PDB file of C-alpha atoms in Angstrom:
ATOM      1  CA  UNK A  15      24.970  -6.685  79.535  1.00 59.00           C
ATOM      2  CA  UNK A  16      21.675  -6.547  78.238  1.00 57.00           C
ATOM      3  CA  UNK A  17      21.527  -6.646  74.054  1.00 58.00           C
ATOM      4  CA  UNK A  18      25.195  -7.735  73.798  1.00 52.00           C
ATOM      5  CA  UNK A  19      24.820 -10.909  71.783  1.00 47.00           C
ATOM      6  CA  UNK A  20      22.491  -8.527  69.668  1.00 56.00           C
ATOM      7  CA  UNK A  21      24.599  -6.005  69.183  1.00 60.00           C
ATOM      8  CA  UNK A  22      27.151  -8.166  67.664  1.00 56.00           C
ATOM      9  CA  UNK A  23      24.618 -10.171  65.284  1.00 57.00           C
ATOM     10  CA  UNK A  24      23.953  -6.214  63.751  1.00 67.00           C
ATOM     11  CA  UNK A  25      28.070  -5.976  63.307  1.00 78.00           C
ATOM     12  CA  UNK A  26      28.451  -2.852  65.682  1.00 89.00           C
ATOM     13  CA  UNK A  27      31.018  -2.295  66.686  1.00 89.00           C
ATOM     14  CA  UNK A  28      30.318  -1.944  70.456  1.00 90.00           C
ATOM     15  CA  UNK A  29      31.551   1.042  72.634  1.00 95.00           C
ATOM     16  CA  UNK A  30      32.937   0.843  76.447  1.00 95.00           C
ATOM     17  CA  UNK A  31      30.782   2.586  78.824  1.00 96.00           C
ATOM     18  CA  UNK A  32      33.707   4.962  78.819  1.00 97.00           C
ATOM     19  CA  UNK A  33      33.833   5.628  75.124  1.00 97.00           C
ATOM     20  CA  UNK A  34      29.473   6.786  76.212  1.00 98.00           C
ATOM     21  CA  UNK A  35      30.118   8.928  78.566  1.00 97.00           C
ATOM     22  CA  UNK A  36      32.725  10.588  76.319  1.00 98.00           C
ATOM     23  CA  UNK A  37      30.817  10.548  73.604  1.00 98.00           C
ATOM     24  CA  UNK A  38      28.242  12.268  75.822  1.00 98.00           C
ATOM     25  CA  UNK A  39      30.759  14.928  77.504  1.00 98.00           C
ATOM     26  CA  UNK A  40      32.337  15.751  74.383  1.00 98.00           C
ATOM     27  CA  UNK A  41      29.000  16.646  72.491  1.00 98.00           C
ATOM     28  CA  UNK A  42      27.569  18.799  75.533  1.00 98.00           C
ATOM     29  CA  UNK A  43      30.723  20.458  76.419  1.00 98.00           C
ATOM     30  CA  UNK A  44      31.917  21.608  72.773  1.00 97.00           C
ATOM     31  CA  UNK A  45      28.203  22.757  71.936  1.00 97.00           C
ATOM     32  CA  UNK A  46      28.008  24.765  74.971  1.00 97.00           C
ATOM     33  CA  UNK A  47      31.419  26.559  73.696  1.00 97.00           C
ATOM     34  CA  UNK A  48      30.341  26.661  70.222  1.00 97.00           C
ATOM     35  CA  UNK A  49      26.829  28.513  70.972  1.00 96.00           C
ATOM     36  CA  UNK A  50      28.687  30.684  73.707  1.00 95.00           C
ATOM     37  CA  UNK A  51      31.936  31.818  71.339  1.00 95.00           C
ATOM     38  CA  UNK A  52      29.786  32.529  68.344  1.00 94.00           C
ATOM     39  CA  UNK A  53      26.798  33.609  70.072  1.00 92.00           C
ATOM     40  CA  UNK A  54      26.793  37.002  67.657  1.00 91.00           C
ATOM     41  CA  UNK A  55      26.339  34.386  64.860  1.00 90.00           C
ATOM     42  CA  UNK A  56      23.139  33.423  62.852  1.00 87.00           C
ATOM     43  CA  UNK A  57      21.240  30.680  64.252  1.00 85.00           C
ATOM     44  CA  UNK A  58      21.761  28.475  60.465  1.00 86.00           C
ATOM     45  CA  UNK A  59      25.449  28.776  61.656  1.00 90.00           C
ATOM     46  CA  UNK A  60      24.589  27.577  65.203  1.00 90.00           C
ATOM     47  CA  UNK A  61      22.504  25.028  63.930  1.00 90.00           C
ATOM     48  CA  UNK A  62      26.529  23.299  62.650  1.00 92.00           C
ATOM     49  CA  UNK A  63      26.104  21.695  66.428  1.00 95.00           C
ATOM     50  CA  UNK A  64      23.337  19.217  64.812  1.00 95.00           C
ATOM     51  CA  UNK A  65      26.726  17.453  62.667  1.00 96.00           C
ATOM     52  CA  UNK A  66      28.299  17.195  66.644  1.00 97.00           C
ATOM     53  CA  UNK A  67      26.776  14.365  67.722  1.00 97.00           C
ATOM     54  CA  UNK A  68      28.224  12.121  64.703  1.00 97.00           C
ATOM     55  CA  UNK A  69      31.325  13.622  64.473  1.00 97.00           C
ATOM     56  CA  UNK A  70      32.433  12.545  67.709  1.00 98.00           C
ATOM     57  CA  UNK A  71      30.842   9.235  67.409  1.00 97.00           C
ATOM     58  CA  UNK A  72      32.774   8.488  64.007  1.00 97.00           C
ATOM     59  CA  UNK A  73      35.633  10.212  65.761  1.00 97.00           C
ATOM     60  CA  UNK A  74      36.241   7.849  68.846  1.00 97.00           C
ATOM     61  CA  UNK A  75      35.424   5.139  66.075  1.00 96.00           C
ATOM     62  CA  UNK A  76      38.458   6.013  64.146  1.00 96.00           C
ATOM     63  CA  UNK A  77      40.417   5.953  67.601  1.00 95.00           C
ATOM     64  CA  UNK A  78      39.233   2.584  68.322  1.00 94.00           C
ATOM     65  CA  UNK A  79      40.309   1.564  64.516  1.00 92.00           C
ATOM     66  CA  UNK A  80      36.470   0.455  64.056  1.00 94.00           C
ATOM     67  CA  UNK A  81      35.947   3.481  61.614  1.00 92.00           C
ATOM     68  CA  UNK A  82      35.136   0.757  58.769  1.00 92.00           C
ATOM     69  CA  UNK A  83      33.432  -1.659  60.744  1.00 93.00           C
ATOM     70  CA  UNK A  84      31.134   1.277  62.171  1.00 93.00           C
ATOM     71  CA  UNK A  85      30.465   2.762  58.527  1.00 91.00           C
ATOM     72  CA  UNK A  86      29.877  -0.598  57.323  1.00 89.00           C
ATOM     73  CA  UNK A  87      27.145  -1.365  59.959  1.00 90.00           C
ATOM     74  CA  UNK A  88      25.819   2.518  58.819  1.00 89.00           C
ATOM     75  CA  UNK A  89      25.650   1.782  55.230  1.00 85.00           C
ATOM     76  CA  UNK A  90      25.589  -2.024  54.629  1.00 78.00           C
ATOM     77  CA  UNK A  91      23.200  -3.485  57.067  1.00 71.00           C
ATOM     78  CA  UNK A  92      20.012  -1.805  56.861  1.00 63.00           C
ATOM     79  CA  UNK A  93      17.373  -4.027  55.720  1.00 64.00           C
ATOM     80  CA  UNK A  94      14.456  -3.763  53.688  1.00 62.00           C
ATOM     81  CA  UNK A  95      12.063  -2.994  57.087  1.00 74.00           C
ATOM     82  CA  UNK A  96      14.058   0.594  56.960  1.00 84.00           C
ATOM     83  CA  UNK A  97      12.158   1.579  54.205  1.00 87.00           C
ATOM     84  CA  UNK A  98       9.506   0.679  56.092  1.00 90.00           C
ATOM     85  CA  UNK A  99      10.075   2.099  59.244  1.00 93.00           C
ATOM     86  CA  UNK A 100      11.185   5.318  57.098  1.00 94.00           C
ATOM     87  CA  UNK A 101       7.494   5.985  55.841  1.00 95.00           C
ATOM     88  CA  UNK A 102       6.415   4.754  59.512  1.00 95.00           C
ATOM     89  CA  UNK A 103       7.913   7.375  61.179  1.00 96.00           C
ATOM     90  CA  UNK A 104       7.159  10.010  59.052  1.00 97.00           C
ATOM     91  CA  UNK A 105       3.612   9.512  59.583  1.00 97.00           C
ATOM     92  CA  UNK A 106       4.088   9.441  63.365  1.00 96.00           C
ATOM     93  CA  UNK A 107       5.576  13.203  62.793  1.00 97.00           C
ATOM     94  CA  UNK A 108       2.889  14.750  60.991  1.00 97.00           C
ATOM     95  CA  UNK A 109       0.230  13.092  63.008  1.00 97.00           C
ATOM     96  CA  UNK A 110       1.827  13.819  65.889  1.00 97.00           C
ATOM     97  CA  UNK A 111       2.146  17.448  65.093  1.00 97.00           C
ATOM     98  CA  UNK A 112      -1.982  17.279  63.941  1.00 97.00           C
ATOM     99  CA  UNK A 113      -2.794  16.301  67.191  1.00 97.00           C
ATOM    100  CA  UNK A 114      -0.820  18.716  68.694  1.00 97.00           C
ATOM    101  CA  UNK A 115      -2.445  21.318  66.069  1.00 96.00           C
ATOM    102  CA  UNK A 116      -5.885  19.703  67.551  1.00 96.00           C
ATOM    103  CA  UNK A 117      -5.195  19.916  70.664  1.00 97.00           C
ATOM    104  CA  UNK A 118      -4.013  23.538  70.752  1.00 97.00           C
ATOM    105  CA  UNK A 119      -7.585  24.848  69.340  1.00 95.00           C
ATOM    106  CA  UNK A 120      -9.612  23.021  71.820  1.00 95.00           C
ATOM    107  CA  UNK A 121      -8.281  24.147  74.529  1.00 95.00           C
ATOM    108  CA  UNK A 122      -7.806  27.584  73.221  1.00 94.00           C
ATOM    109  CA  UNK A 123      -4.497  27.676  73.406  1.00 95.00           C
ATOM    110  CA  UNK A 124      -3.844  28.487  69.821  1.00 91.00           C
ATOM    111  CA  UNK A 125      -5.590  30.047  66.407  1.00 90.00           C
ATOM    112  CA  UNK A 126      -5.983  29.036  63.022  1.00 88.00           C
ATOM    113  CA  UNK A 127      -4.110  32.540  60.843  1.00 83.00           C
ATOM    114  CA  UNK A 128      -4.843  33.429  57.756  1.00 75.00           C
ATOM    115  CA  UNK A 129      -1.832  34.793  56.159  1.00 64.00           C
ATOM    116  CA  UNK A 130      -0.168  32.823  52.903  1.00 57.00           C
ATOM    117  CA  UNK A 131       3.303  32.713  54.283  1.00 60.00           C
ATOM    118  CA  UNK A 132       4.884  30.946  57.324  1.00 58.00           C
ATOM    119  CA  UNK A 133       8.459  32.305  57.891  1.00 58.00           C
ATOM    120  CA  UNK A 134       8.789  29.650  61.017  1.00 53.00           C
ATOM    121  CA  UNK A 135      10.632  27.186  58.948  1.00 61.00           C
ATOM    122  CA  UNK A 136      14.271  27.563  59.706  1.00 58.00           C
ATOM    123  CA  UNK A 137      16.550  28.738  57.280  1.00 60.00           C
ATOM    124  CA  UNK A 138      19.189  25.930  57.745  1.00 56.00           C
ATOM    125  CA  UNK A 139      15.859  23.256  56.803  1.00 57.00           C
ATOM    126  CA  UNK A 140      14.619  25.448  54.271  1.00 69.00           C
ATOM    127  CA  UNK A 141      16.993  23.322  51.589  1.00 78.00           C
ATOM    128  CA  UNK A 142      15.359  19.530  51.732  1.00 85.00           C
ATOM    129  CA  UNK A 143      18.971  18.654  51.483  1.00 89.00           C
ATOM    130  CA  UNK A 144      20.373  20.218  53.716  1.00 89.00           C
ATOM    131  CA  UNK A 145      17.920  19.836  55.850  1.00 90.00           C
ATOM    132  CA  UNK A 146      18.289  16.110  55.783  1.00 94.00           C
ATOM    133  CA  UNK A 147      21.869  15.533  56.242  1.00 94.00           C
ATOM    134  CA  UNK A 148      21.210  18.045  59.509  1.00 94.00           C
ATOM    135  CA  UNK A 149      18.687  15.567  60.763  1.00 95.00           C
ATOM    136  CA  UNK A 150      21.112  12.764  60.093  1.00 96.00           C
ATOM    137  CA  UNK A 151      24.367  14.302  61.563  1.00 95.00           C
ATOM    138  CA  UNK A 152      22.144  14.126  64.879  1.00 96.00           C
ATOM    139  CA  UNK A 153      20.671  10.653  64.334  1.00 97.00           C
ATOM    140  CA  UNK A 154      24.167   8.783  63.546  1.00 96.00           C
ATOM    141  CA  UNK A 155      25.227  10.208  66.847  1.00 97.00           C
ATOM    142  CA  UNK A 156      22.452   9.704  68.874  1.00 97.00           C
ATOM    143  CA  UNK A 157      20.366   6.773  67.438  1.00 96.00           C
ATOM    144  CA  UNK A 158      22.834   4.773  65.649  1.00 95.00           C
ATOM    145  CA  UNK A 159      25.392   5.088  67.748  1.00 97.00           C
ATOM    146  CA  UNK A 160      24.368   6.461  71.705  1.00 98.00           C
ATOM    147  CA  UNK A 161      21.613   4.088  72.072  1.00 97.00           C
ATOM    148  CA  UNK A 162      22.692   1.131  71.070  1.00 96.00           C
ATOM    149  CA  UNK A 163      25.684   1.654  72.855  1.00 97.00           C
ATOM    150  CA  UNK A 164      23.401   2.193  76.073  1.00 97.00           C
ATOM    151  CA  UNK A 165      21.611  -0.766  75.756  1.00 96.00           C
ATOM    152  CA  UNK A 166      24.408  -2.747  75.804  1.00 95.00           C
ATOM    153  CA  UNK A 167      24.720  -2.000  79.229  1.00 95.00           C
ATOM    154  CA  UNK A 168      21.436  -0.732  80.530  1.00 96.00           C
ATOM    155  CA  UNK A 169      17.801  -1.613  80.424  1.00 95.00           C
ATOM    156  CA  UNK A 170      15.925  -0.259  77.379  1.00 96.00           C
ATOM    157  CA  UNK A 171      13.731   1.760  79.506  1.00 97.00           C
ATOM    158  CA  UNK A 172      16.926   3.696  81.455  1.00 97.00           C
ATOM    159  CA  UNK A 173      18.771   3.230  77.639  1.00 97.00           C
ATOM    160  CA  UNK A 174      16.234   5.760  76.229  1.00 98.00           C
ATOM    161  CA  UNK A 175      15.821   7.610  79.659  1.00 97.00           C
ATOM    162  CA  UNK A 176      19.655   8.785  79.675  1.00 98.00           C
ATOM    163  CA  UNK A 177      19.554   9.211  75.759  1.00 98.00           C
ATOM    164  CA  UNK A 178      16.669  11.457  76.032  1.00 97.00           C
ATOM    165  CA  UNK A 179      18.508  13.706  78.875  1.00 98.00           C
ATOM    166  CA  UNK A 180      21.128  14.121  77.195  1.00 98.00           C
ATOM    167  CA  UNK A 181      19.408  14.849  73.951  1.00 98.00           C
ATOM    168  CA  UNK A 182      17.525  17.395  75.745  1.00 97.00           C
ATOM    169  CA  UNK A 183      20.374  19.448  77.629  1.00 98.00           C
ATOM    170  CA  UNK A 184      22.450  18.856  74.021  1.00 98.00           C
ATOM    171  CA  UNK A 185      19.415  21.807  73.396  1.00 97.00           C
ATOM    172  CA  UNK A 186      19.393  24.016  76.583  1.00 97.00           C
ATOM    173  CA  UNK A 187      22.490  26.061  75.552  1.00 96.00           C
ATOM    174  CA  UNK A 188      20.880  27.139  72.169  1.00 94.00           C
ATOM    175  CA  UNK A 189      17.724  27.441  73.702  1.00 95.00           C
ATOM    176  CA  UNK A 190      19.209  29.682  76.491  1.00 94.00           C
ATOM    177  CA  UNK A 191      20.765  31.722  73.746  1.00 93.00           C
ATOM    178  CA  UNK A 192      17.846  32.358  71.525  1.00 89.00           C
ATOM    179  CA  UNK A 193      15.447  32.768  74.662  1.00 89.00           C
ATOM    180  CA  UNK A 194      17.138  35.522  75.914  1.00 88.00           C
ATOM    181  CA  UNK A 195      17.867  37.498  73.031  1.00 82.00           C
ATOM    182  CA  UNK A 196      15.975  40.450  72.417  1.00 78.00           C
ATOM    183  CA  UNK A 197      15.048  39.945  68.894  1.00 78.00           C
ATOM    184  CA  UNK A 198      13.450  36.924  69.470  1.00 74.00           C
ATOM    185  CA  UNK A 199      10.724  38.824  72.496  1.00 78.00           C
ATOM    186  CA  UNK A 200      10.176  35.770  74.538  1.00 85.00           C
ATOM    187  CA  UNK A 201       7.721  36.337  77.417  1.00 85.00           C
ATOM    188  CA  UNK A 202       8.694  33.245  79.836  1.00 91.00           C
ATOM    189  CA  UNK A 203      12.057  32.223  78.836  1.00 92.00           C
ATOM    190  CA  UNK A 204      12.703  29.751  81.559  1.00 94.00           C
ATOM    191  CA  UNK A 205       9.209  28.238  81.255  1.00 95.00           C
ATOM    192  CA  UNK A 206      10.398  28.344  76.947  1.00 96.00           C
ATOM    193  CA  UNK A 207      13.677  26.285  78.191  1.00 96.00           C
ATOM    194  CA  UNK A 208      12.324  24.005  80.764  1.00 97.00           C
ATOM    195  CA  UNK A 209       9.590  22.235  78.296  1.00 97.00           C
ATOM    196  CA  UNK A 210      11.691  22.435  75.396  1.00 97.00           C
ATOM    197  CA  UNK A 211      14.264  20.028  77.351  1.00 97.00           C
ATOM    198  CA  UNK A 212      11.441  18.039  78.519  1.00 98.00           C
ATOM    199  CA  UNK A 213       9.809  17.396  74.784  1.00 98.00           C
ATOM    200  CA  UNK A 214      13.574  16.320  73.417  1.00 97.00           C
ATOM    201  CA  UNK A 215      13.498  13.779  76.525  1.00 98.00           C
ATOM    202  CA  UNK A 216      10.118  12.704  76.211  1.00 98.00           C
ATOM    203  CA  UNK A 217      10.366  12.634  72.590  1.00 97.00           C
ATOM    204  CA  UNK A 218      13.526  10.531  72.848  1.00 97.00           C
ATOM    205  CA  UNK A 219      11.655   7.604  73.513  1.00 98.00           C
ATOM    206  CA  UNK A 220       9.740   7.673  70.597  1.00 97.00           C
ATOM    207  CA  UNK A 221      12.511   8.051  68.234  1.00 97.00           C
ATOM    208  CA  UNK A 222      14.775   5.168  70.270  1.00 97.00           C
ATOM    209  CA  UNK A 223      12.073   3.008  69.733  1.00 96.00           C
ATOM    210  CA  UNK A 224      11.894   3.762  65.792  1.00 96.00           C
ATOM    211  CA  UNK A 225      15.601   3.352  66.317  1.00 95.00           C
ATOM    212  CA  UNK A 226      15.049  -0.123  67.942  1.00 94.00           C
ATOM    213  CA  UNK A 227      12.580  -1.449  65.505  1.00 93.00           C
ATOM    214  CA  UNK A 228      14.661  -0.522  62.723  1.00 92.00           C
ATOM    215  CA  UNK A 229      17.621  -2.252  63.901  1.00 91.00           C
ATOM    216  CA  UNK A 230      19.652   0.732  64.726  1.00 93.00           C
ATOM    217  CA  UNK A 231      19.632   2.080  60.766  1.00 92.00           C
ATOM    218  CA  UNK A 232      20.401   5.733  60.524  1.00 93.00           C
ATOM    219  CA  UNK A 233      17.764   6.186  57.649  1.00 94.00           C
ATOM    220  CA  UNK A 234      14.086   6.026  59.526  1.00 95.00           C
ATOM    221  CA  UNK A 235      14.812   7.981  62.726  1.00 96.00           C
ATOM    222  CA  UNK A 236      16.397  10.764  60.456  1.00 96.00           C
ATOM    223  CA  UNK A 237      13.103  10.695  58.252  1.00 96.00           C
ATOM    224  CA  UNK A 238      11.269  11.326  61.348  1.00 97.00           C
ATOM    225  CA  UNK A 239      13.718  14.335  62.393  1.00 97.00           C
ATOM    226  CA  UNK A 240      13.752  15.469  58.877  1.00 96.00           C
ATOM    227  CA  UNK A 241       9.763  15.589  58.859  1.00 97.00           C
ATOM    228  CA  UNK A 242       9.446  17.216  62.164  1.00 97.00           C
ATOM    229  CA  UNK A 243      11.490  20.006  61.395  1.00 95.00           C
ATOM    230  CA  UNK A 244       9.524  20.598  58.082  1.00 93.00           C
ATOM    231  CA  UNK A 245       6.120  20.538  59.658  1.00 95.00           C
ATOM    232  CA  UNK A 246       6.496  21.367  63.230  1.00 95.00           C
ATOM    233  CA  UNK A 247       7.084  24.902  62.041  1.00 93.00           C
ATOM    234  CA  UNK A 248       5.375  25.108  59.500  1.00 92.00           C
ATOM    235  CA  UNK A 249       2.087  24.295  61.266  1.00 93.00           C
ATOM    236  CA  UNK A 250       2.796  25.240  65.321  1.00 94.00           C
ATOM    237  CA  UNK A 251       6.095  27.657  64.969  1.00 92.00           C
ATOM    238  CA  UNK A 252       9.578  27.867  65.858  1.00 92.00           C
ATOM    239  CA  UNK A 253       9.680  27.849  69.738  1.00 93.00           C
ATOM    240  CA  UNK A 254      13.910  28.524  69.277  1.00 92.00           C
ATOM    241  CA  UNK A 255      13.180  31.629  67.206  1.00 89.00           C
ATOM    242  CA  UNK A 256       9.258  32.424  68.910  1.00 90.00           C
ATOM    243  CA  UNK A 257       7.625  32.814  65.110  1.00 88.00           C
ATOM    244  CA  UNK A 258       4.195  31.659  64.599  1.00 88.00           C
ATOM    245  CA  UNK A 259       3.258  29.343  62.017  1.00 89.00           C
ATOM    246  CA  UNK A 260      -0.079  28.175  60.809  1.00 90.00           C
ATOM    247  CA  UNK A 261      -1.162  28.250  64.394  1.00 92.00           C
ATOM    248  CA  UNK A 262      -0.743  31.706  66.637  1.00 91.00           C
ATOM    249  CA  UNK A 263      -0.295  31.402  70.017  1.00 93.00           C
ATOM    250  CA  UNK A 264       2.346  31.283  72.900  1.00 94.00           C
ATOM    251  CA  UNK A 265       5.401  28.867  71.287  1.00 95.00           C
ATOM    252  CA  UNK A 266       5.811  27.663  75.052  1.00 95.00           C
ATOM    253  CA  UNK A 267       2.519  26.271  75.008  1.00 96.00           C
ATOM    254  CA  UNK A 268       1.192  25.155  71.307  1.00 96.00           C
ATOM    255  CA  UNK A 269       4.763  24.477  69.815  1.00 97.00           C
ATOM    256  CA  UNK A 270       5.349  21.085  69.044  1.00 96.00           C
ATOM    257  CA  UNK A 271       8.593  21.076  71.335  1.00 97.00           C
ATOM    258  CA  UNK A 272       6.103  23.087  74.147  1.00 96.00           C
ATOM    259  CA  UNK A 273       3.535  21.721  76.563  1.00 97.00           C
ATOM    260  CA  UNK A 274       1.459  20.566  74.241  1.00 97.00           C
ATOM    261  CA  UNK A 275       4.092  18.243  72.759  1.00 97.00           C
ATOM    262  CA  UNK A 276       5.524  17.213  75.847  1.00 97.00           C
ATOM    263  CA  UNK A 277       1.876  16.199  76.556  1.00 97.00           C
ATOM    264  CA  UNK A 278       0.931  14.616  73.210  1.00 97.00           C
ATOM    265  CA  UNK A 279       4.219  12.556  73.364  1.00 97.00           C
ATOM    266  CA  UNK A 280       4.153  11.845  76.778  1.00 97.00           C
ATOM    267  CA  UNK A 281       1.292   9.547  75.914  1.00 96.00           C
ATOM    268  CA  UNK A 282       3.143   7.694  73.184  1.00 96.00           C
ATOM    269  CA  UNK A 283       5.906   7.438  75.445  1.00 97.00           C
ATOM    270  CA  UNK A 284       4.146   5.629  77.918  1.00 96.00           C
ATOM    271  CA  UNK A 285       2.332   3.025  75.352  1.00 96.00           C
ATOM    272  CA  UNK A 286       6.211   2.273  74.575  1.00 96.00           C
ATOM    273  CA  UNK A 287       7.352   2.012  78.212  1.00 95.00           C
ATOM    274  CA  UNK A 288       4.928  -0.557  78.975  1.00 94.00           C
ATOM    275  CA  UNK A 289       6.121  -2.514  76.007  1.00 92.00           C
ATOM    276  CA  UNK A 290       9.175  -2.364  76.689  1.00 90.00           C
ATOM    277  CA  UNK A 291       8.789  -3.138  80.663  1.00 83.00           C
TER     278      UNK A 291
END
């Protein structure tokens, strides 16, 4: 039981290794359906998996008659390093998606265009709103409620390890989906798929330890989602729907969910392992 004593200073309300893997079987399995039964749909209406995560987190909380205690510890406990950690993390997401920007022309892998308008952003983010309370109904359910639920039981280093896998096969059946369809003209959809996965798991780490610093709050790691799906497309693309941004080039390479993410973040990743260790 490794943060147990902490969990219960923070007033979570904290879940049996059974009520993870649940948690973590429910959220795969019913997104796989949902992207398979309305496949024919628009991806703003596939993009209703992001609320998944937190509805079945809130949902085995009201089965465990914790409900209030769990939206107390979401609403009433974050302190005043969340606001913070908020403006913290958004930095980290547009610098990190610089450097990938960077990065991208150096090599060669991607060019500067020079037309006004960048269609990449997705239409479900286009509203801010909206495209907030998406970010969030994926950070109650995997930062504010999956990890610290992990590290209850696990070191933080395997904590954000599992978190990350399963945040990154919560994305494969989309991904498989939008990969393959013909509108979308993807060259190497399995290459498109594999390092997708990889940058949610790598990425993971970074946003657990936001999640960490912050105590858990819901507020900065969903600042730092809400960011990177703002500028990540903007600048590098949309590898899920292969449209350039700012940048041209191949989305499996120069998109900040491609190599050159996984690469990029890799790097942070490892600066937080060894702190962590």
């Amino acid at each position: 039981m490794y943060m147990m004593t902490t969990m219960k200073s923070l007033n979570f309300p904290s879940p049996s290794l059974t009520d993870i893997w649940l948690h973590i079987i429910l959220t795969l399995v019913v997104t796989t359906l949902w992207v398979y039964i309305y496949r024919h749909r628009s991806f703003a209406f596939l993009a209703s998996v992001m609320f998944f995560p937190s509805i079945f987190a809130i949902g085995i909380q009201i089965y465990h008659s914790s409900f209030i205690r769990y939206i107390s510890f979401l609403l009433f406990y974050p302190q005043w390093s969340t606001f913070y950690w908020s403006i913290l993390s958004s930095l980290l997401a547009i610098i990190t998606v610089i450097i990938c920007c960077l990065m991208n022309y150096m090599i060669g892998w991607g060019q500067f265009r020079e037309q006004e308008t960048f269609p990449a952003i997705h239409e479900h983010n286009r509203n801010l709103i909206f495209g907030w309370l998406r970010a969030l109904g994926e950070e109650i359910g995997w930062r504010s409620y999956l990890l610290p639920g992990l590290l209850i039981y696990f070191h933080p280093i395997i904590a954000l390890n599992i978190s990350g896998l399963v945040w990154g096969l919560y994305h494969v059946p989309v991904m498989i989906l939008l990969s393959y369809h013909p509108q979308s003209k993807v060259q190497y959809p399995i290459r498109t798929i594999i390092v997708q996965c990889l940058s949610c798991w790598i990425s993971a780490f970074v946003y657990g330890w936001i999640g960490i610093q912050c105590q858990f709050s819901m507020i900065p790691p969903t600042m730092m989602h809400f960011v990177w799906n703002r500028i990540n497309p903007l600048l590098l693309g949309s590898i899920y729907t292969n449209t350039p941004g700012w940048m041209n080039g191949e989305q499996w390479k120069i998109n900040g969910e491609g190599l050159i993410g996984c690469i990029v973040e890799l790097f942070i990743a490892i600066i937080i392992i060894i702190q962590l260790y």
